[in-house]
Short mmCIF file of C-alpha atoms in Angstrom, two decimals:
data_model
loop_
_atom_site.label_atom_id
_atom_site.label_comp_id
_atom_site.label_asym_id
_atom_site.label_seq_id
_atom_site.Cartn_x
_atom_site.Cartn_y
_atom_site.Cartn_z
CA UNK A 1 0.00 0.00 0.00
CA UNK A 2 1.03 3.99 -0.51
CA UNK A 3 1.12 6.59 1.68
CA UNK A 4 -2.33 8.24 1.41
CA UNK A 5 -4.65 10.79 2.97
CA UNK A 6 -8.36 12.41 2.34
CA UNK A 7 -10.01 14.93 3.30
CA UNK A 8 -13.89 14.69 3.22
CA UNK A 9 -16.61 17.08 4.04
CA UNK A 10 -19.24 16.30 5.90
CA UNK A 11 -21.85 19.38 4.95
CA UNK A 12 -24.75 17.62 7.43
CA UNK A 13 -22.47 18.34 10.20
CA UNK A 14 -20.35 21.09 8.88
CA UNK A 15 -17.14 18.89 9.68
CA UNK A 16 -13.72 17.30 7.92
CA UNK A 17 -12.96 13.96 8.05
CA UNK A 18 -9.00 13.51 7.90
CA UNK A 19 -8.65 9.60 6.67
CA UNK A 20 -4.83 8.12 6.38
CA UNK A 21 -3.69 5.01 4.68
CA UNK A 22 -0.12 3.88 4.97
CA UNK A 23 1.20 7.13 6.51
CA UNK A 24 3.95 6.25 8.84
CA UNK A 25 6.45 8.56 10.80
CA UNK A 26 9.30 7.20 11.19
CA UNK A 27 11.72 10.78 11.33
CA UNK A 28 11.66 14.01 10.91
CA UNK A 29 11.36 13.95 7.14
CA UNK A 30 8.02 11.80 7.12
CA UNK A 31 6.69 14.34 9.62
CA UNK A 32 7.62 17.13 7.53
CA UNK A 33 5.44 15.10 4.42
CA UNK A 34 2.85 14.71 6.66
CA UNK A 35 2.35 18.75 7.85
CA UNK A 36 3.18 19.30 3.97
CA UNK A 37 0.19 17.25 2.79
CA UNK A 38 -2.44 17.70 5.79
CA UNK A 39 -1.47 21.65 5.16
CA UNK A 40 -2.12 21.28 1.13
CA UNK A 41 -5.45 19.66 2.30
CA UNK A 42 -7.07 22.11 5.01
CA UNK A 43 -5.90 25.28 3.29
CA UNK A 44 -8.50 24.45 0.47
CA UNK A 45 -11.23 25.43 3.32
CA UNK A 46 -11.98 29.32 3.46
CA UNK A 47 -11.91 29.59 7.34
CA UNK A 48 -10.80 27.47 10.21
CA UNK A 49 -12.93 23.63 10.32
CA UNK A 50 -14.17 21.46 12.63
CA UNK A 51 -11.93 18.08 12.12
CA UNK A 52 -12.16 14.76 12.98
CA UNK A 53 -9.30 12.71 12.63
CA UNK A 54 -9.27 8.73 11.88
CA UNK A 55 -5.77 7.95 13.52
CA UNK A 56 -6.25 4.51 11.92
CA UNK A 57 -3.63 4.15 9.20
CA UNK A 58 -1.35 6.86 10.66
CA UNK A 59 1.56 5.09 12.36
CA UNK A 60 3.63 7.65 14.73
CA UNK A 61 6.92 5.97 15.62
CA UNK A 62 8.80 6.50 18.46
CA UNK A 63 11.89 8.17 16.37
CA UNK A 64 9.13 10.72 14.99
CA UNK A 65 7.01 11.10 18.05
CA UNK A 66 8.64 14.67 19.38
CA UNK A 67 8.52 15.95 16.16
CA UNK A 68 5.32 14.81 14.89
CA UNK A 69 3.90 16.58 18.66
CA UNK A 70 4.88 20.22 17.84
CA UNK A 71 3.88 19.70 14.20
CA UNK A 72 0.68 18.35 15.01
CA UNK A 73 0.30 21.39 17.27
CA UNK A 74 1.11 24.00 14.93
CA UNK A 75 -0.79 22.98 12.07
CA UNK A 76 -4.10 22.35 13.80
CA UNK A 77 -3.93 25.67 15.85
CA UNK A 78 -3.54 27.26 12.25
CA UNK A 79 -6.15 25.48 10.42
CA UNK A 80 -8.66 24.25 13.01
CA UNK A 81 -11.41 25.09 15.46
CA UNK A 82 -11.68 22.10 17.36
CA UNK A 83 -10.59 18.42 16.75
CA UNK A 84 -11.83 15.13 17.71
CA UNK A 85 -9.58 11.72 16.91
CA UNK A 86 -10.73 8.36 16.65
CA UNK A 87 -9.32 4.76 15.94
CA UNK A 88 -5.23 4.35 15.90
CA UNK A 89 -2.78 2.13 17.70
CA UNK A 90 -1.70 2.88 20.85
CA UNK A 91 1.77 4.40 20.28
CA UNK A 92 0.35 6.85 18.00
CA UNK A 93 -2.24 7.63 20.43
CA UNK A 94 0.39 7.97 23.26
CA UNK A 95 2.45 10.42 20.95
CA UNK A 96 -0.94 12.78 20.66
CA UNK A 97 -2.18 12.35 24.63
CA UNK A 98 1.43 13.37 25.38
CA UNK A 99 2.22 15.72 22.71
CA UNK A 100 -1.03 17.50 23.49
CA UNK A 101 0.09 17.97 26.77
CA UNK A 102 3.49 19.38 26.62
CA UNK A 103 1.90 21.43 23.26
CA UNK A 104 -1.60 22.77 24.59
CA UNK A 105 -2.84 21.08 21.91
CA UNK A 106 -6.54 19.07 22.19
CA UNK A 107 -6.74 15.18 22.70
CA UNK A 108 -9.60 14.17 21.88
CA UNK A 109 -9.10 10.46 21.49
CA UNK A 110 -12.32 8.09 20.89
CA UNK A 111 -12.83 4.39 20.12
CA UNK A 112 -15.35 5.61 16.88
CA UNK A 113 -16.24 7.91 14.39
CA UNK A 114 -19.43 8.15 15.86
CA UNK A 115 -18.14 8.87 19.45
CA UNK A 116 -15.65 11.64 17.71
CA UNK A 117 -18.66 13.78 16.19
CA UNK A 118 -20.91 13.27 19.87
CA UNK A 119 -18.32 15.33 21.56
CA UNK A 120 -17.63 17.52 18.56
CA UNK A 121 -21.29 18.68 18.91
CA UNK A 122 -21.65 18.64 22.37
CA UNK A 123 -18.53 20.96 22.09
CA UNK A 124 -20.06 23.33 19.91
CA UNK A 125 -23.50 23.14 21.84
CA UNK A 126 -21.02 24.30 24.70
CA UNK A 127 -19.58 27.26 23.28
CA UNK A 128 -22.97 27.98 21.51
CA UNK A 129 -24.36 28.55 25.39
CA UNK A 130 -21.54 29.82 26.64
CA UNK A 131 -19.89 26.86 28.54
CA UNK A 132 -16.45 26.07 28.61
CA UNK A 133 -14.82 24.12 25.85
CA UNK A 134 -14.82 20.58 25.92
CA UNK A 135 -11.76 20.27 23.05
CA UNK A 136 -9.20 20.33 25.80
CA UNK A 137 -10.24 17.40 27.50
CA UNK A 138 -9.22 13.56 26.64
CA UNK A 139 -12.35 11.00 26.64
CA UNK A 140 -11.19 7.47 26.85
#
């Protein structure tokens, strides 16, 4: 298989659905691809979206982890309101609960799709009444 990602748009929902296939990190370079691509991608979008991201099929190694953390960071403060992640193996979901937290960046982590978008629109119901934001908070 090759390195792929989409980028779909859910208009029912008003959301993006970030799908990989094949996309490991394994250094610094293959991070760099990775902002390079997922920038390409969300920079099609007029304003800032609401993501969710299927971490199935992106593979953060340990060598890239550090690197991949700060990227992650910058690109979705840039390009994103909120985002929710779903799916992935466990090191690349350790690499975004910890990069989150040295970066400020949202977790977000569920076991579905389905689970992702709940707390994406309980997070904008949230803000819509004035609450505080649920995006910095990990769900298991």
């Amino acid at each position: 298989m090759a390195w792929k990602m989409s980028f779909e748009y859910d208009e029912r929902h008003d959301v993006v659905t970030a799908t990989f296939e094949d996309c490991i990190l394994n250094n610094a370079l293959d991070v760099a691809r990775w902002r390079t691509e997922v920038e390409g991608h969300l920079s099609r979008y007029p304003s800032k979206v609401d993501l969710l991201i299927n971490l199935d099929g992106l593979v953060v190694k340990y060598t890239a982890g550090r690197v991949f953390g700060r990227e992650r960071s910058e690109v979705l403060a840039r390009y994103t309101h909120r985002s929710f992640r779903f799916g992935g193996d466990e090191m690349t979901k350790m690499f975004v609960s910890t990069s989150g937290t040295i970066n400020g960046a949202a977790v977000n982590v569920y076991k579905t799709r389905d689970e992702a978008l709940a707390a994406l629109l309980a997070d904008r119901k949230a803000e819509a009444e004035g609450r505080p934001s649920l995006a910095g908070k990990r769900a298991g």
